[in-house]
Amino acid sequence: MNPEDLDSLAEYSSPLLRGSEAVITITRPDLESNSYLSQLFALSGESSRRLTHNWRDSAPEVHSSWSGYLSAGKKESGQLYVGSCLETAHRITDNHLGVSEFALDDAGARALYVARVAEPGRYGQDDDIPAGEEAPRRITSAAYLSNGLGYTNDRPARAFLVDLVEPGLGKSGITGGAEVPLSTLLETPESDVRDPQFSPSGDRVSVISSLAPDQGEPDLRSTVWVLGGSSPEALTLPRMSVNLHRWIDDETVLLVGNELTRDELDFVGQMPGLFVHDTTQGTTRRLTDPETVAVASIRPQIVGHGIDGSVLADACVIAAVDTDGACRIISIDLAAENRVLGELDFLTDDTAVVNGFDVDGGSLVWTGETPTNPAVLNRVRISDSGAPVTDSGAAVTDGATVRAHPAPANSVLPQLLRVDGEGGSITGWVAKPTGQGPFPVILNIHGGPFAQYTHGWFDETQVLTSAGYAVVYANPRGSGGRTRAWGTAVQGNMAAPAMADVLAVLDHALAGDSQLDPSRLGVQGGSYGGYLTAMITANDHRFRAAIVERGYLDPDSFVGTSDIGRFFTEEYTTRDRQAIAQQSPLAHASQVRTPSLVMHSELDFRCPLEQAQQYYAALQRAGVDTELLIFPGENHELSRSGQPRHRRQRFEAMLDWWDQHLGGDVDANLDDPTTSGIR
């Protein structure tokens, strides 16, 4: 894959079963318009139909009477479209800052949606008041910024209800018409709300929000709030942070979230779990083990309903869990309690990276990535009770591929590595170019730290290997996908354990493969990976060059500038001054001798630009060959969802830096016609 091949990629997401069809969202980066195009498609057998035609259509929801999705024109905010089916849906909202998410009450013909509400005179509501002339912001809360958004307190996320009616003879529902149904702003908690839901009967209307208003002290607790009365009512849950919720019936709710076991900031290494909360009894039961099972933020579904719609005693939950290098779909009894990873029924294989799924009867469809394809839609057979269908006693977990987006030319299949480390076996990969080596080698390090590389097809790896560079990458201690103990191994010591692990995987790869050139090594990483790259080059001088991208580089200033600074830094690096200094890349910059490209985004509020600026100045002061590359208009998500042209330019800058410092005399056969697919 070359940088200019970015717009040949696609993402499949939000799958839905609609009769014999599977509806998915297909999103593509478009270099010409420098934006992303996404529409809804219906796939059945070999055929496919485009259902929607706006610039960005996403998040479909389908019911027997009503269906809806979010839709936006080019450079416009998304609005809610609803109709008797997706094909006939019409716009029913005109919120100034757009709609972010919604739920439909099919029987009640209502939609519950979330939209931000700007203070008067802000964010373009008044053409006579440009952004630079808005009134000053008075801030008393601990959190007031969000990466990718900006200031939040003067445009809180609120919940609205709107009745669903088919358009009559007026302008409602007519393209270009301004008339939409009247929405009702609900009484909500003071904090931002999200994840709107109806109970099965429609009697319960709920959202997730913070447990208490932000009064200047960080607090990660959140809960489910029931709306519609004179004031919102919070469910009394254990001390936890709730990610998602789904009503099982009008008294019982299924939750995905983290327990905050020590106090309201105890987030490091917490394994998100499945919980069932009984509102009548006030009890909460955890279905999954808190040490070994990490439930992904993909909405779970219930399988096992009676004719009247009631949940049967042997019902089960279909959910997604993060495992070592994968995100897999599992089935678990609704009556389970603290079920460990090995006791779960897996419905997908151990290399699938799932981003969404849907279940209907004995069929399950999922979208995501595989080692050979950047986007797939797969179908899996399950029983009516949600258990995996078996052949000769063995679970059928591979499923049938309905549609797979082809990988670009020159894509390669990375080799899986299992390496013994100080803290246990480390999962890693090595990806090599085609042709004969020895190849220069780049050690790539993921962010987080409680995140992971996966088996899925990865554009960054493919761009580097297509340019003739071998890539080694791993999930060291501190990563997700393993156990809580693995995730907390870097708490209070953010560098040393992970550094030892990634270098152990690199050394293992170099020792076992003569096609890798140990004299031409580079190291790069973003976010926490940028942090670890900077710490490695301060301690290990064998690398010819480094790329430090959107790095966490100064714990001290991070506290006052990052949107997560008030809790992230102190939980990971502690408040001990000596410990912080030992873990600070800025404090160790004088030890660096490795030429370093420092890349950052101008509007990054997760790892703010000042992190890069301070580190770049410190490298200059130390006499290090260094450059600072700043992307305007981008935030912390540049590499994943930034402007397509900037993503291409990012790849080009990386390749230029490596060509300068690792040499361009690589022997990859990029003209070999047999390299058009994955091997």
Short mmCIF file of C-alpha atoms in Angstrom, two decimals, residues 142-143 214-221 264-265 565-567 570 575:
data_model
loop_
_atom_site.label_atom_id
_atom_site.label_comp_id
_atom_site.label_asym_id
_atom_site.label_seq_id
_atom_site.Cartn_x
_atom_site.Cartn_y
_atom_site.Cartn_z
CA ALA A 142 -12.32 20.04 36.38
CA ALA A 143 -13.28 18.90 32.87
CA ASP A 214 -18.42 18.48 38.13
CA GLN A 215 -17.56 20.83 41.00
CA GLY A 216 -13.83 21.04 40.27
CA GLU A 217 -12.69 17.56 41.34
CA PRO A 218 -12.28 14.72 38.83
CA ASP A 219 -14.84 11.94 39.25
CA LEU A 220 -15.24 9.09 36.76
CA ARG A 221 -18.49 7.72 38.19
CA GLU A 264 -13.90 7.25 41.86
CA LEU A 265 -10.60 7.50 39.91
CA GLY A 565 -4.85 15.30 32.60
CA ARG A 566 -6.42 15.66 36.04
CA PHE A 567 -6.83 11.91 36.50
CA GLU A 570 -1.77 11.01 38.71
CA ARG A 575 1.93 12.26 42.62
#
